[in-house]
């Protein structure tokens, strides 16, 4: 069974990174009002790994993620995704990039209220006008544990279930990278655990690459690697040991 | 609070502006109509006053019965002698001022379309207020002058030949001068002047005058002289001071223009009614979007009244703004409307545009009033927001959904509307009050439908969305879902469009019914092959033309038809006269009591009356009916037979002989000529033979075969229809603006959702397509329901009319075209919202607050 899962990439550190950012700067405003949200960040992400990004509020986590995903443009520096330079791309190329190579899970407002759970999951395929691979779809839905909730509307699902639908939607296209910005920020601990386990499982079982921004040490501890930002600078990059260890780290960051 | 209101308005300036558009159109039409009619009225006042500058007292014939062509009677020239004998009369002169035709040397008409042309006698210097920028007054029987503007329009110069047609053959004159009346423009009207005896002969008024102008001796007042003159004249004439005469003429013009005013204001009312739906929708959506804000204000201690006041002040300011812009646009529209009238040949006289205080006050009051009334229900709803709303994510206000109450109101309104319409139709009330109660009824029914509409939107969107989903896949699906997400919103948006389209389809069906009814009359009642008409179907033509046609080879029979309006038992009725010998060959009468021999054998003291008139006055065969002429004289006719009145009253409501018509009612010209060809005669060659026979002596006669006649009638109906379309387009445009605003507001609400779609890979083009589909679904719901409602109304109103031979026909092709155009208009309305949705910044949309 497991062998039939087509992994997006083989986990191998020797390969070139799937996402590579060099000298990223992002400045908002000018003069007095100037804010350096990112101040020279160099970072790479290997295939098949689960990276958590942490840092105090306002440290630039979301900004970094947006830039890595081509949702925002850096003031300086360059970003490569899957070997392609994306900083100079126009809107339609970026749209295609997101459609074909990236997956997203947000904190809020993740689903279309007018579509059923299954339709929401299939949404990226519909947008791309691709025929869904039914076997894969069933597997994903089964994995997120929503087989009996397929035809429910989001309003009929709990917050945790909704977020699982969002994860399934992000997984269904087998993206090169899955970005998640505080995916558990709005959930209770049980639901958070479900969602994190899903992400972890995708990495372990199918070699999915995941980059997740989070505030929660427990969540960060699920990753293979922990990056921390402060005042727009990369200040920590190492495998997480435990949640307690992460809390300690956060204390030092202030 | 007040500052907050302003800040709110400013923060939502685009929305406020779009809301104002909902009243701008309607108010523009209100203001434009007033400016146009006031300007025209003032121009006529000026014309009448200027033309009577040298005159103190005026004698004219009384008119007891208004004629359809607006003509007034003349009176005996002998009156002049009596008037000249009155002490205090310094000078008095008789004059002629009658409709006629002014042609160039080739026999082509100089005026355009419907603008009237007059033949006038010259006036002695005392009374003549015209100036002659070129040439001089006519000095002999073959000389004429023409008003400067008419000459310029027709490209005629002094020295050229013109032809004048009154009641006889065309007569050539040499143009010896150009005339200008003071500073006023006549509009499209042209006037040709000839010497008095010539004018009398041309117009068939030998021994008659249309008017006597009197100048007073110094020291005697106009009123005094008027009273003295009144004592010596017969009682079929009226004596007025110049001022009184000018006032009366002006008020008659005013009255005839009042129809135009009412019609235009009715269209303004429609546009405003549609606008009120748009305003209601925008305010409802805004209030819903501001729920949290209202809740917050309540927690800070703001009372319900304060909230209500702030919303109403907002709507007051928007209404005020819309009205002011509307007045400005209306001013421009007045110029546009007069250009439009000029284009269809009904140019109105105008100097500079007149803006009365009334125009401004009425426009401001209506504009702000409509806006405030339309926003009242949403404003009330805003006061129901509880303070707790500030803390909650998604709160639905209004709480109790009073379904029963709503349904009851809708049913009640619907019934009131139907009863209003029905009773008006059955009682046959016509004129302003009839139109008003039908309008009120229609408004009730339309509001009732709108209350039900949200219930219908969901299934309607599913049906209409089905092909779009097939076509558009995911985008179609989402568009359909979005249109169903907030049924009330979609319903109101569609209902606004429904109103415009209901009227469009109503007039379309009705006009096609008119055309086919006319065709039916032509087919059923006119067995002849050729019809004669005065140029453009407006001017009567000389009786001699019929004689000329009867001589043409291949013509078996020909009869002229003349009309006059008379009073019977106090009611005004049009009566026709025909040539009894030939009429049954060219006109098929459906008999109620009698036969064709009653018509061929009709004597000069007998009348064939229509069943309508027979019923009205309770007269039957053998009875005597008394017809009162325009001059108030009574003539008795014996009823010889009763016919059915045809639907377009081609034979009026009664038929007398030509001799009787001329003897009693002084009508010498034919309005229509009906011609039958010999069996076997070729239509083509006979028609051209008839044309040749008429061309020289009677250039004002148009010769039409049946096909051309139908075509001409149809194009007249379609011309009117086109005007109505233009005016209804205002209402339709307002409802399209409604689609635009509603879409923009919905997109604004769905910012995050759209951002998410963009983030996961939806392209700008796909987003645009989705918005477009949603607009098309709303537009088509509005269009289909409008078409259905319009056709049903036409059907209902057609029922009582069918007794008069009116038959409805359904122009399916046209209706389908209207439907497609509306769907395209939906695409058009979506352009801006779609672009806005596509331009949406993905990052901003997915960023959390
Ligand atoms: N659109 C913007 N305009 C101006 N400044 C901005 C904008 N977006 C972000 N910033 C600033 O950039 C800095 C980094 O913001 P960012 O959203 O990346 O922080 P974050 O680490 O995600 O914080 P949080 O944990 O609160 O989500 C902050 O100081 C923020 O104020
Ligand atoms: Mg953030």
PDB file of N, CA and C in Angstrom, chain B residues 587 589-596 598-599 602 606-623 625 638-646 652-655:
ATOM      1  N   UNK B 587     -64.183  49.892 -48.755  1.00  0.00           N
ATOM      2  CA  UNK B 587     -64.194  49.765 -47.307  1.00  0.00           C
ATOM      3  C   UNK B 587     -65.243  48.736 -46.917  1.00  0.00           C
ATOM      4  N   UNK B 589     -67.635  47.155 -44.460  1.00  0.00           N
ATOM      5  CA  UNK B 589     -68.307  47.460 -43.201  1.00  0.00           C
ATOM      6  C   UNK B 589     -68.872  46.179 -42.610  1.00  0.00           C
ATOM      7  N   UNK B 590     -68.665  46.023 -41.326  1.00  0.00           N
ATOM      8  CA  UNK B 590     -69.355  44.928 -40.629  1.00  0.00           C
ATOM      9  C   UNK B 590     -70.625  45.501 -40.050  1.00  0.00           C
ATOM     10  N   UNK B 591     -71.725  44.940 -40.443  1.00  0.00           N
ATOM     11  CA  UNK B 591     -73.007  45.549 -40.078  1.00  0.00           C
ATOM     12  C   UNK B 591     -73.568  44.973 -38.795  1.00  0.00           C
ATOM     13  N   UNK B 592     -74.110  45.866 -38.004  1.00  0.00           N
ATOM     14  CA  UNK B 592     -74.837  45.458 -36.808  1.00  0.00           C
ATOM     15  C   UNK B 592     -76.311  45.384 -37.208  1.00  0.00           C
ATOM     16  N   UNK B 593     -76.750  46.442 -37.881  1.00  0.00           N
ATOM     17  CA  UNK B 593     -78.130  46.509 -38.347  1.00  0.00           C
ATOM     18  C   UNK B 593     -78.110  47.309 -39.643  1.00  0.00           C
ATOM     19  N   UNK B 594     -78.248  46.616 -40.738  1.00  0.00           N
ATOM     20  CA  UNK B 594     -78.195  47.311 -42.013  1.00  0.00           C
ATOM     21  C   UNK B 594     -77.379  46.508 -43.011  1.00  0.00           C
ATOM     22  N   UNK B 595     -77.155  47.125 -44.191  1.00  0.00           N
ATOM     23  CA  UNK B 595     -76.379  46.429 -45.213  1.00  0.00           C
ATOM     24  C   UNK B 595     -75.691  47.460 -46.089  1.00  0.00           C
ATOM     25  N   UNK B 596     -74.908  46.985 -47.041  1.00  0.00           N
ATOM     26  CA  UNK B 596     -74.164  47.891 -47.904  1.00  0.00           C
ATOM     27  C   UNK B 596     -75.060  48.885 -48.634  1.00  0.00           C
ATOM     28  N   UNK B 598     -77.445  50.493 -47.526  1.00  0.00           N
ATOM     29  CA  UNK B 598     -77.674  51.661 -46.670  1.00  0.00           C
ATOM     30  C   UNK B 598     -76.562  52.684 -46.833  1.00  0.00           C
ATOM     31  N   UNK B 599     -75.385  52.217 -47.170  1.00  0.00           N
ATOM     32  CA  UNK B 599     -74.251  53.124 -47.355  1.00  0.00           C
ATOM     33  C   UNK B 599     -74.283  53.730 -48.760  1.00  0.00           C
ATOM     34  N   UNK B 602     -76.980  56.293 -48.970  1.00  0.00           N
ATOM     35  CA  UNK B 602     -76.999  57.281 -47.887  1.00  0.00           C
ATOM     36  C   UNK B 602     -77.318  58.673 -48.437  1.00  0.00           C
ATOM     37  N   UNK B 606     -78.735  61.774 -43.666  1.00  0.00           N
ATOM     38  CA  UNK B 606     -78.697  60.507 -42.936  1.00  0.00           C
ATOM     39  C   UNK B 606     -77.290  60.202 -42.446  1.00  0.00           C
ATOM     40  N   UNK B 607     -77.257  59.360 -41.431  1.00  0.00           N
ATOM     41  CA  UNK B 607     -75.963  58.961 -40.879  1.00  0.00           C
ATOM     42  C   UNK B 607     -75.975  57.458 -40.599  1.00  0.00           C
ATOM     43  N   UNK B 608     -74.817  56.830 -40.837  1.00  0.00           N
ATOM     44  CA  UNK B 608     -74.628  55.449 -40.382  1.00  0.00           C
ATOM     45  C   UNK B 608     -73.792  55.566 -39.116  1.00  0.00           C
ATOM     46  N   UNK B 609     -74.291  55.060 -37.988  1.00  0.00           N
ATOM     47  CA  UNK B 609     -73.474  55.245 -36.788  1.00  0.00           C
ATOM     48  C   UNK B 609     -72.842  53.937 -36.322  1.00  0.00           C
ATOM     49  N   UNK B 610     -71.752  54.096 -35.626  1.00  0.00           N
ATOM     50  CA  UNK B 610     -71.052  52.944 -35.078  1.00  0.00           C
ATOM     51  C   UNK B 610     -71.761  52.429 -33.846  1.00  0.00           C
ATOM     52  N   UNK B 611     -71.591  51.138 -33.548  1.00  0.00           N
ATOM     53  CA  UNK B 611     -72.328  50.563 -32.415  1.00  0.00           C
ATOM     54  C   UNK B 611     -71.909  51.193 -31.087  1.00  0.00           C
ATOM     55  N   UNK B 612     -70.650  51.613 -31.004  1.00  0.00           N
ATOM     56  CA  UNK B 612     -70.185  52.229 -29.757  1.00  0.00           C
ATOM     57  C   UNK B 612     -70.982  53.487 -29.459  1.00  0.00           C
ATOM     58  N   UNK B 613     -71.081  54.347 -30.488  1.00  0.00           N
ATOM     59  CA  UNK B 613     -71.806  55.596 -30.324  1.00  0.00           C
ATOM     60  C   UNK B 613     -73.294  55.311 -30.109  1.00  0.00           C
ATOM     61  N   UNK B 614     -73.806  54.341 -30.847  1.00  0.00           N
ATOM     62  CA  UNK B 614     -75.218  53.983 -30.728  1.00  0.00           C
ATOM     63  C   UNK B 614     -75.540  53.614 -29.282  1.00  0.00           C
ATOM     64  N   UNK B 615     -74.660  52.820 -28.682  1.00  0.00           N
ATOM     65  CA  UNK B 615     -74.859  52.441 -27.286  1.00  0.00           C
ATOM     66  C   UNK B 615     -74.759  53.644 -26.369  1.00  0.00           C
ATOM     67  N   UNK B 616     -73.730  54.449 -26.618  1.00  0.00           N
ATOM     68  CA  UNK B 616     -73.487  55.610 -25.761  1.00  0.00           C
ATOM     69  C   UNK B 616     -74.681  56.548 -25.703  1.00  0.00           C
ATOM     70  N   UNK B 617     -75.278  56.819 -26.854  1.00  0.00           N
ATOM     71  CA  UNK B 617     -76.359  57.810 -26.873  1.00  0.00           C
ATOM     72  C   UNK B 617     -77.730  57.141 -26.951  1.00  0.00           C
ATOM     73  N   UNK B 618     -77.751  55.848 -26.968  1.00  0.00           N
ATOM     74  CA  UNK B 618     -79.018  55.114 -26.981  1.00  0.00           C
ATOM     75  C   UNK B 618     -79.827  55.362 -28.232  1.00  0.00           C
ATOM     76  N   UNK B 619     -79.160  55.413 -29.380  1.00  0.00           N
ATOM     77  CA  UNK B 619     -79.876  55.664 -30.625  1.00  0.00           C
ATOM     78  C   UNK B 619     -79.930  54.402 -31.474  1.00  0.00           C
ATOM     79  N   UNK B 620     -81.016  54.198 -32.189  1.00  0.00           N
ATOM     80  CA  UNK B 620     -81.129  53.056 -33.080  1.00  0.00           C
ATOM     81  C   UNK B 620     -81.594  53.513 -34.443  1.00  0.00           C
ATOM     82  N   UNK B 621     -81.746  52.565 -35.356  1.00  0.00           N
ATOM     83  CA  UNK B 621     -82.172  52.876 -36.716  1.00  0.00           C
ATOM     84  C   UNK B 621     -83.522  53.601 -36.685  1.00  0.00           C
ATOM     85  N   UNK B 622     -83.587  54.712 -37.457  1.00  0.00           N
ATOM     86  CA  UNK B 622     -84.820  55.474 -37.520  1.00  0.00           C
ATOM     87  C   UNK B 622     -84.844  56.649 -36.561  1.00  0.00           C
ATOM     88  N   UNK B 623     -83.988  56.598 -35.521  1.00  0.00           N
ATOM     89  CA  UNK B 623     -83.928  57.722 -34.576  1.00  0.00           C
ATOM     90  C   UNK B 623     -83.202  58.902 -35.222  1.00  0.00           C
ATOM     91  N   UNK B 625     -80.319  61.753 -34.543  1.00  0.00           N
ATOM     92  CA  UNK B 625     -79.264  62.189 -33.627  1.00  0.00           C
ATOM     93  C   UNK B 625     -78.862  63.617 -34.006  1.00  0.00           C
ATOM     94  N   UNK B 638     -80.769  61.496 -39.517  1.00  0.00           N
ATOM     95  CA  UNK B 638     -81.562  60.307 -39.241  1.00  0.00           C
ATOM     96  C   UNK B 638     -80.632  59.099 -39.296  1.00  0.00           C
ATOM     97  N   UNK B 639     -80.739  58.231 -38.283  1.00  0.00           N
ATOM     98  CA  UNK B 639     -79.875  57.046 -38.283  1.00  0.00           C
ATOM     99  C   UNK B 639     -80.388  56.052 -39.314  1.00  0.00           C
ATOM    100  N   UNK B 640     -79.556  55.767 -40.330  1.00  0.00           N
ATOM    101  CA  UNK B 640     -80.005  54.882 -41.398  1.00  0.00           C
ATOM    102  C   UNK B 640     -79.626  53.436 -41.095  1.00  0.00           C
ATOM    103  N   UNK B 641     -78.477  53.259 -40.448  1.00  0.00           N
ATOM    104  CA  UNK B 641     -78.032  51.892 -40.142  1.00  0.00           C
ATOM    105  C   UNK B 641     -76.996  51.969 -39.028  1.00  0.00           C
ATOM    106  N   UNK B 642     -76.715  50.806 -38.434  1.00  0.00           N
ATOM    107  CA  UNK B 642     -75.696  50.744 -37.388  1.00  0.00           C
ATOM    108  C   UNK B 642     -74.600  49.776 -37.824  1.00  0.00           C
ATOM    109  N   UNK B 643     -73.351  50.270 -37.791  1.00  0.00           N
ATOM    110  CA  UNK B 643     -72.223  49.406 -38.174  1.00  0.00           C
ATOM    111  C   UNK B 643     -71.379  49.117 -36.934  1.00  0.00           C
ATOM    112  N   UNK B 644     -70.495  48.166 -37.100  1.00  0.00           N
ATOM    113  CA  UNK B 644     -69.534  47.922 -36.023  1.00  0.00           C
ATOM    114  C   UNK B 644     -68.389  48.917 -36.140  1.00  0.00           C
ATOM    115  N   UNK B 645     -67.996  49.492 -35.027  1.00  0.00           N
ATOM    116  CA  UNK B 645     -66.868  50.422 -35.067  1.00  0.00           C
ATOM    117  C   UNK B 645     -65.584  49.603 -35.177  1.00  0.00           C
ATOM    118  N   UNK B 646     -64.770  49.894 -36.208  1.00  0.00           N
ATOM    119  CA  UNK B 646     -63.538  49.106 -36.328  1.00  0.00           C
ATOM    120  C   UNK B 646     -62.499  49.593 -35.324  1.00  0.00           C
ATOM    121  N   UNK B 652     -64.364  56.423 -38.169  1.00  0.00           N
ATOM    122  CA  UNK B 652     -64.855  57.173 -37.025  1.00  0.00           C
ATOM    123  C   UNK B 652     -65.968  56.421 -36.329  1.00  0.00           C
ATOM    124  N   UNK B 653     -66.841  57.182 -35.671  1.00  0.00           N
ATOM    125  CA  UNK B 653     -67.963  56.525 -34.995  1.00  0.00           C
ATOM    126  C   UNK B 653     -69.264  56.780 -35.723  1.00  0.00           C
ATOM    127  N   UNK B 654     -69.110  57.260 -36.950  1.00  0.00           N
ATOM    128  CA  UNK B 654     -70.311  57.484 -37.742  1.00  0.00           C
ATOM    129  C   UNK B 654     -69.891  57.923 -39.132  1.00  0.00           C
ATOM    130  N   UNK B 655     -70.770  57.678 -40.127  1.00  0.00           N
ATOM    131  CA  UNK B 655     -70.435  58.063 -41.499  1.00  0.00           C
ATOM    132  C   UNK B 655     -71.549  58.934 -42.059  1.00  0.00           C
TER     133      UNK B 655
END
